Coordinates of C-alpha atoms and ligand atoms in Angstrom, one line a residue:
M1 CA -86.4 -27.6 77.0
K2 CA -87.4 -29.7 73.9
I3 CA -88.5 -27.9 70.7
M4 CA -89.5 -29.5 67.5
S5 CA -88.6 -28.0 64.2
V6 CA -90.8 -29.1 61.3
N7 CA -90.6 -28.8 57.5
A8 CA -93.7 -30.3 55.9
G9 CA -93.9 -30.9 52.1
S10 CA -96.8 -32.2 50.1
S11 CA -95.9 -35.8 50.7
S12 CA -93.2 -35.6 53.3
L13 CA -92.6 -34.4 56.9
K14 CA -89.1 -33.6 58.1
F15 CA -88.4 -32.9 61.7
Q16 CA -85.7 -32.2 64.2
L17 CA -86.1 -32.3 67.9
L18 CA -83.7 -29.9 69.6
R19 CA -82.6 -29.3 73.2
M20 CA -82.9 -25.6 73.7
P21 CA -81.3 -23.2 74.6
E22 CA -78.3 -25.4 74.2
E23 CA -79.2 -25.8 70.5
L24 CA -78.4 -29.5 70.5
E25 CA -80.0 -32.0 68.1
I26 CA -81.7 -34.8 70.1
A27 CA -83.3 -36.6 67.2
S28 CA -84.3 -36.0 63.6
G29 CA -86.1 -37.8 60.9
I30 CA -88.4 -37.8 57.9
V31 CA -91.6 -39.5 56.8
E32 CA -91.7 -39.8 53.0
R33 CA -94.4 -40.7 50.5
I34 CA -97.3 -39.7 52.8
G35 CA -100.6 -40.6 51.2
N36 CA -99.2 -43.9 49.8
N37 CA -99.1 -47.4 51.1
N38 CA -95.4 -47.6 50.7
A39 CA -94.5 -44.7 53.0
E40 CA -91.1 -44.7 54.7
F41 CA -90.1 -43.4 58.1
T42 CA -86.5 -42.7 59.1
L43 CA -85.6 -41.8 62.7
K44 CA -82.1 -40.8 63.8
F45 CA -80.9 -40.4 67.3
N46 CA -77.8 -41.2 69.4
G47 CA -75.9 -41.9 66.2
E48 CA -78.3 -44.7 65.2
K49 CA -80.7 -44.8 62.3
F50 CA -84.1 -46.7 62.3
V51 CA -85.9 -47.1 59.0
S52 CA -89.4 -48.5 58.6
K53 CA -90.6 -49.3 55.1
D54 CA -93.9 -50.0 53.3
L55 CA -96.0 -48.2 55.8
V56 CA -99.6 -47.1 55.2
I57 CA -99.6 -43.4 56.1
L58 CA -102.8 -41.9 54.7
D59 CA -102.2 -38.3 55.7
H60 CA -99.9 -35.9 57.7
S61 CA -101.9 -36.5 61.0
V62 CA -101.0 -40.1 60.8
A63 CA -97.4 -39.2 60.1
V64 CA -97.2 -36.8 63.1
D65 CA -98.8 -39.6 65.3
L66 CA -96.1 -42.0 64.0
V67 CA -93.3 -39.6 64.7
I68 CA -94.5 -38.8 68.3
N69 CA -95.2 -42.4 69.1
S70 CA -91.9 -43.6 67.9
L71 CA -90.1 -40.9 69.9
I72 CA -91.9 -42.2 73.0
E73 CA -91.3 -45.9 72.0
H74 CA -87.5 -45.2 71.6
K75 CA -87.6 -43.3 74.9
V76 CA -86.3 -40.1 73.2
I77 CA -89.2 -38.5 75.1
E78 CA -91.3 -40.0 77.9
T79 CA -94.5 -38.1 77.3
L80 CA -95.9 -35.7 74.8
D81 CA -95.7 -32.9 77.3
E82 CA -91.9 -32.8 76.9
I83 CA -92.3 -31.1 73.5
Q84 CA -92.8 -27.5 74.6
G85 CA -93.0 -25.8 71.3
V86 CA -93.1 -26.6 67.6
G87 CA -91.7 -24.3 64.8
H88 CA -92.9 -24.7 61.3
R89 CA -90.9 -23.7 58.2
V90 CA -93.1 -21.8 55.8
V91 CA -91.7 -20.9 52.4
Q92 CA -93.8 -17.9 51.5
G93 CA -94.9 -15.2 54.0
G94 CA -95.5 -12.5 51.3
E95 CA -95.7 -9.0 52.7
L96 CA -98.1 -10.2 55.4
F97 CA -95.4 -11.5 57.7
K98 CA -92.5 -9.3 58.7
D99 CA -91.5 -11.7 61.5
S100 CA -92.1 -15.2 62.7
V101 CA -95.5 -15.5 64.4
I102 CA -97.4 -17.7 66.9
I103 CA -99.9 -19.7 64.9
D104 CA -103.6 -19.3 65.4
D105 CA -106.6 -19.8 63.1
E106 CA -106.1 -16.3 61.6
V107 CA -102.4 -17.0 60.8
V108 CA -103.4 -20.2 59.0
L109 CA -105.9 -18.3 56.9
K110 CA -103.3 -15.7 56.0
I111 CA -100.7 -18.4 55.0
A112 CA -103.4 -20.0 52.8
S113 CA -104.1 -16.5 51.2
L114 CA -100.5 -16.7 49.9
N115 CA -100.9 -20.0 48.2
D116 CA -100.8 -18.5 44.7
L117 CA -97.2 -17.3 45.4
A118 CA -96.1 -20.7 46.6
P119 CA -98.5 -23.2 45.2
L120 CA -96.4 -26.3 45.9
H121 CA -95.2 -25.3 49.4
N122 CA -97.8 -23.3 51.4
P123 CA -100.7 -25.7 51.1
A124 CA -98.4 -28.5 52.3
H125 CA -97.1 -26.4 55.2
I126 CA -100.7 -25.8 56.3
I127 CA -101.4 -29.6 56.2
G128 CA -98.4 -30.1 58.5
I129 CA -99.4 -27.2 60.8
N130 CA -102.9 -28.6 61.2
A131 CA -101.7 -32.1 61.9
F132 CA -99.4 -30.8 64.7
R133 CA -102.1 -28.5 66.1
K134 CA -104.5 -31.5 66.3
I135 CA -102.0 -33.8 68.1
L136 CA -100.4 -31.1 70.3
P137 CA -103.3 -28.7 70.8
N138 CA -101.8 -27.0 73.9
V139 CA -98.3 -26.6 72.6
V140 CA -97.2 -23.2 71.2
Q141 CA -96.7 -23.4 67.4
V142 CA -94.7 -20.8 65.5
A143 CA -94.5 -20.2 61.8
V144 CA -91.0 -19.2 60.6
F145 CA -91.0 -17.9 57.0
D146 CA -88.3 -18.1 54.4
T147 CA -89.2 -14.7 53.2
T148 CA -89.3 -12.5 56.4
F149 CA -85.5 -12.0 56.6
H150 CA -85.8 -10.3 53.2
Q151 CA -88.7 -8.0 54.1
T152 CA -86.1 -5.3 55.0
M153 CA -85.1 -4.9 51.3
P154 CA -85.8 -1.4 50.0
A155 CA -88.4 -1.0 47.3
E156 CA -85.8 -0.2 44.6
N157 CA -84.3 -3.7 45.2
Y158 CA -87.5 -5.7 45.5
L159 CA -89.6 -4.1 42.8
Y160 CA -89.5 -5.2 39.2
A161 CA -89.6 -2.5 36.5
V162 CA -93.0 -3.7 35.3
P163 CA -96.4 -2.0 35.4
Y164 CA -96.8 -0.9 39.0
E165 CA -100.4 -2.3 39.1
W166 CA -99.0 -5.8 38.9
Y167 CA -97.4 -5.2 42.3
E168 CA -100.4 -3.4 43.8
K169 CA -103.0 -5.9 42.5
H170 CA -101.1 -9.2 42.5
G171 CA -98.1 -8.8 44.7
V172 CA -95.6 -9.1 41.8
R173 CA -92.3 -8.3 43.4
K174 CA -89.2 -10.0 44.7
Y175 CA -89.7 -12.0 48.0
G176 CA -86.5 -14.0 48.1
A177 CA -86.0 -17.4 49.8
H178 CA -83.7 -19.3 52.2
G179 CA -84.1 -16.4 54.6
T180 CA -83.8 -18.6 57.7
S181 CA -80.4 -19.8 56.4
H182 CA -79.2 -16.4 55.3
Q183 CA -80.1 -15.0 58.7
Y184 CA -78.5 -17.8 60.7
V185 CA -75.3 -17.7 58.7
S186 CA -75.0 -13.9 58.7
Q187 CA -75.5 -13.8 62.4
E188 CA -72.7 -16.3 62.9
A189 CA -70.5 -14.2 60.6
I190 CA -71.3 -11.0 62.5
K191 CA -70.2 -12.7 65.8
R192 CA -66.9 -13.7 64.1
L193 CA -66.5 -10.0 63.1
G194 CA -66.6 -9.2 66.8
N195 CA -70.2 -7.7 66.4
K196 CA -68.8 -5.0 64.2
E197 CA -71.3 -2.2 63.5
N198 CA -72.5 -1.7 59.9
S199 CA -71.1 -5.1 59.0
K200 CA -71.1 -5.9 55.3
I201 CA -71.7 -9.5 54.5
I202 CA -72.6 -11.6 51.4
V203 CA -74.0 -15.0 52.0
C204 CA -73.9 -17.6 49.2
H205 CA -76.4 -20.4 50.1
I206 CA -75.5 -22.9 47.4
G207 CA -77.4 -26.2 47.5
N208 CA -79.8 -27.8 45.0
G209 CA -81.6 -24.5 45.4
A210 CA -79.2 -21.5 45.6
S211 CA -79.5 -17.9 46.5
I212 CA -77.1 -15.0 47.4
T213 CA -78.0 -12.3 49.9
A214 CA -76.4 -8.9 50.7
V215 CA -76.6 -8.3 54.4
L216 CA -76.0 -4.8 55.8
D217 CA -75.7 -4.5 59.6
G218 CA -77.6 -7.8 60.0
K219 CA -80.4 -6.9 57.6
S220 CA -81.1 -8.3 54.1
V221 CA -80.8 -5.5 51.6
D222 CA -80.9 -7.6 48.4
T223 CA -81.2 -11.2 47.4
S224 CA -81.0 -13.2 44.2
M225 CA -84.2 -15.2 44.3
G226 CA -87.4 -13.3 43.2
L227 CA -91.1 -13.8 43.1
T228 CA -90.2 -17.5 43.0
P229 CA -87.0 -19.5 43.5
L230 CA -86.5 -19.6 39.8
E231 CA -84.8 -16.2 39.7
G232 CA -81.1 -15.6 40.3
I233 CA -78.2 -18.0 39.7
P234 CA -78.4 -21.3 37.8
M235 CA -79.0 -24.2 40.2
G236 CA -79.3 -28.0 40.1
T237 CA -82.2 -28.0 37.7
R238 CA -83.3 -24.3 37.6
S239 CA -82.1 -21.9 35.0
G240 CA -81.8 -18.7 37.1
N241 CA -82.2 -15.5 35.2
I242 CA -83.3 -15.7 31.6
D243 CA -84.8 -13.4 29.0
P244 CA -88.6 -14.1 29.3
S245 CA -88.8 -13.8 25.5
I246 CA -87.6 -17.4 25.5
F247 CA -91.2 -18.4 26.3
Q248 CA -92.4 -16.9 23.0
L249 CA -89.5 -18.4 20.9
M250 CA -90.0 -21.9 22.4
N251 CA -93.8 -21.6 21.7
K252 CA -93.1 -20.7 18.1
K253 CA -90.4 -23.2 17.4
E254 CA -91.5 -26.2 19.5
G255 CA -95.2 -25.4 20.3
Y256 CA -94.3 -25.4 24.0
S257 CA -97.1 -24.1 26.3
L258 CA -96.3 -21.6 29.0
E259 CA -96.4 -24.4 31.6
K260 CA -94.1 -26.6 29.6
T261 CA -91.4 -24.0 29.3
L262 CA -91.8 -23.0 32.9
N263 CA -91.5 -26.6 33.9
E264 CA -88.3 -27.0 31.8
L265 CA -86.8 -23.9 33.3
N266 CA -87.5 -25.3 36.8
K267 CA -86.8 -29.0 36.3
S268 CA -84.6 -29.5 33.3
S269 CA -82.2 -26.5 33.3
G270 CA -79.2 -25.4 35.4
Y271 CA -76.5 -28.1 35.9
L272 CA -78.8 -30.8 34.4
G273 CA -79.8 -28.8 31.3
V274 CA -76.3 -27.5 30.4
S275 CA -74.4 -30.7 31.2
G276 CA -76.9 -33.3 30.2
V277 CA -75.3 -35.4 33.0
S278 CA -77.0 -34.8 36.3
H279 CA -78.5 -32.2 38.6
D280 CA -76.1 -33.2 41.4
S281 CA -72.9 -31.2 41.8
R282 CA -70.8 -34.3 42.7
D283 CA -71.7 -36.0 39.4
I284 CA -70.9 -32.8 37.5
I285 CA -67.6 -32.2 39.1
A286 CA -66.6 -35.9 38.5
A287 CA -67.7 -35.6 34.8
A288 CA -65.8 -32.3 34.4
E289 CA -62.7 -33.9 35.8
Q290 CA -63.0 -36.7 33.2
G291 CA -63.0 -34.1 30.5
N292 CA -66.7 -33.6 29.9
K293 CA -66.8 -30.1 28.4
R294 CA -70.5 -29.4 29.0
A295 CA -70.2 -30.4 32.6
Q296 CA -67.3 -27.9 33.0
L297 CA -69.4 -25.3 31.2
A298 CA -72.4 -25.9 33.6
L299 CA -70.0 -25.3 36.5
D300 CA -68.4 -22.2 34.9
I301 CA -71.8 -20.6 34.0
Q302 CA -72.9 -21.0 37.6
S303 CA -69.7 -19.7 39.1
K304 CA -69.6 -16.7 36.7
R305 CA -73.2 -15.8 37.6
I306 CA -72.4 -16.1 41.4
A307 CA -69.4 -13.9 40.9
D308 CA -71.6 -11.3 39.1
Y309 CA -74.0 -11.2 42.0
I310 CA -71.1 -10.9 44.5
A311 CA -69.6 -8.0 42.5
S312 CA -72.9 -6.2 42.3
Y313 CA -73.6 -6.6 46.0
Y314 CA -70.1 -5.5 46.8
V315 CA -71.0 -2.2 45.2
L316 CA -74.5 -2.1 46.8
L317 CA -72.9 -2.6 50.3
G318 CA -70.1 -0.2 49.6
G319 CA -67.4 -2.8 50.4
L320 CA -67.3 -6.1 52.0
D321 CA -66.2 -7.6 55.4
A322 CA -67.0 -11.2 54.8
L323 CA -68.1 -13.5 52.0
V324 CA -69.7 -16.7 53.4
F325 CA -70.4 -20.0 51.7
T326 CA -73.0 -22.4 53.0
A327 CA -75.5 -25.3 52.2
G328 CA -74.7 -28.6 50.5
I329 CA -72.4 -27.3 47.7
G330 CA -71.2 -24.1 49.4
E331 CA -70.0 -26.1 52.4
N332 CA -68.6 -29.1 50.5
S333 CA -67.4 -28.1 47.1
K334 CA -63.9 -26.7 47.2
E335 CA -64.2 -26.5 43.3
L336 CA -67.1 -24.2 43.4
R337 CA -65.6 -21.9 46.0
L338 CA -62.3 -21.7 44.1
N339 CA -64.1 -21.1 40.7
V340 CA -66.1 -18.2 42.2
C341 CA -63.4 -16.6 44.3
K342 CA -60.8 -16.6 41.5
R343 CA -63.1 -14.3 39.5
L344 CA -63.2 -11.8 42.4
E345 CA -59.5 -11.1 43.0
V346 CA -59.9 -7.6 41.6
L347 CA -62.1 -6.8 44.6
G348 CA -59.4 -7.9 47.1
I349 CA -61.1 -11.2 47.7
E350 CA -58.3 -13.7 47.9
I351 CA -58.9 -17.4 48.5
D352 CA -56.2 -19.6 50.1
E353 CA -56.3 -22.8 48.1
E354 CA -54.8 -24.9 50.8
K355 CA -57.2 -23.8 53.5
N356 CA -60.0 -24.2 50.9
N357 CA -59.1 -27.9 50.5
S358 CA -59.7 -28.8 54.2
R359 CA -63.2 -29.7 55.4
G360 CA -65.7 -28.2 57.8
D361 CA -66.4 -24.8 59.3
K362 CA -63.4 -22.6 58.5
E363 CA -61.8 -19.5 57.2
I364 CA -60.5 -19.9 53.7
S365 CA -59.1 -16.5 52.8
K366 CA -55.4 -15.6 52.5
D367 CA -54.0 -13.5 55.3
T368 CA -53.6 -10.7 52.7
S369 CA -57.3 -10.8 51.6
K370 CA -59.2 -7.6 52.2
V371 CA -62.3 -9.7 52.7
K372 CA -62.7 -12.6 55.1
I373 CA -64.0 -15.7 53.3
W374 CA -65.7 -18.3 55.5
V375 CA -67.4 -21.6 55.2
I376 CA -70.2 -21.6 57.8
P377 CA -72.5 -24.6 57.9
T378 CA -76.1 -23.5 57.9
N379 CA -78.6 -24.6 60.5
E380 CA -82.2 -23.7 59.6
E381 CA -83.6 -25.9 62.3
V382 CA -81.8 -24.1 65.1
M383 CA -82.9 -20.7 63.7
I384 CA -86.6 -22.0 63.7
A385 CA -86.2 -23.3 67.3
R386 CA -84.7 -19.9 68.4
D387 CA -87.8 -18.2 67.1
V388 CA -90.1 -20.6 69.0
I389 CA -88.2 -19.7 72.2
R390 CA -88.2 -15.9 71.4
L391 CA -92.0 -15.8 70.7
G392 CA -93.1 -18.6 73.0
N393 CA -92.7 -16.5 76.2
F394 CA -91.5 -19.5 78.2
K395 CA -90.9 -19.3 81.9
K396 CA -87.2 -19.4 82.6
Ligands
LIG401 P1 -81.2 -28.5 49.1 O1 -81.4 -28.4 50.6 O2 -81.4 -27.3 48.3 O3 -81.9 -29.7 48.5 P2 -78.5 -29.1 49.8 O4 -78.1 -27.9 50.5 O5 -78.7 -30.4 50.6 O6 -79.7 -28.9 48.8 O7 -77.3 -29.4 48.7 C1 -77.4 -30.5 47.8 C2 -76.2 -30.4 46.9 O8 -75.0 -30.5 47.7 C3 -76.1 -31.5 45.8 O9 -75.8 -30.9 44.6 C4 -74.9 -32.3 46.3 O10 -74.2 -32.8 45.2 C5 -74.0 -31.2 46.9 N1 -73.0 -31.8 47.8 C6 -73.1 -32.5 48.9 N2 -71.9 -33.0 49.3 C7 -71.0 -32.6 48.3 C8 -69.6 -32.7 48.2 N3 -68.8 -33.4 49.0 N4 -69.0 -32.1 47.1 C9 -69.7 -31.4 46.2 N5 -71.1 -31.2 46.3 C10 -71.7 -31.8 47.4

């Protein structure tokens, strides 16, 4: 069975076609700069990559048409009917969606009602959903939310200590993010723990965006991102936690508007802000190795804050079976993993430096470590396709 996993942004459309239930990638690709006359389409399959440049792609429907037609043209599929389900990543499901859901008109309206909580993402997802519904009207479409995995958090973990009416009237609370990744990776970890009951896992999803989740018996009980992805640990360009009084100070000293400061906290902070070098961890690591002190400081601030979260979640979970690193930096940066784990030895978390230096999916803890440390590559597309199968009620 072939299932399409889709991530639509405001001017882009990423997809992966998977063979299920084998969970194998058949093809993947991205349409970029939709709405422009210099759009670009990249299709990958069978180890080959096809790039078409300077395309006129006015909207997402044209992009979906292009994707489907090129899959047929390259004989990845013979007809449209071969795609039996489409799963759409949706960043914000608020409190309306406690699970993934089959998309109908009402679901689309509900997703739109959450636009204020994800103004850059949800409207773009809806455009993508509508485009696929138009072109594949008889195919089951499922929305998979980044937030649903965190809907199991107890109120004491998701509520801010602010006037309660803010929550009641405007939904001001922690929703978290990267839920699909945290769920996929924690499920893999639970398997490796022999399906242990009451398993205690901390997942560090560290990419450009980064969040940490405490998972008790397969359920998210706390996570570092909040109302928006700005909360938590410092990231490529985001500050993570700050004292909100900074808004007032920057207004007074520099005349910054609320929007200006918020923009700086989202786009000019984190690695980029502290180091002044780059938002990309590879550049920062290289600069630090060449003696750039601010680059080293950017790395140390982030690792310190990650360790803070891990220590706090260790207490919340009442111990820890496994600490898992995933996403671009978590999977690839031995420097980050070492920097974080060295700060946690007091908790019996012992990293094996030699194992940490090798690449790929692996265990990196010492035999004496009380806690397993794993690198487990994330796979949000597979998790989305699994939900399409689970909800799609397909005949076996
Ligand atoms: P996102 O999905 O949030 O955009 P990714 O999970 O793709 O981000 O992670 C991107 C980050 O991963 C970048 O900072 C990049 O430098 C980092 N990264 C990728 N490969 C390596 C590597 N070999 N060593 C260190 N960092 C890496």
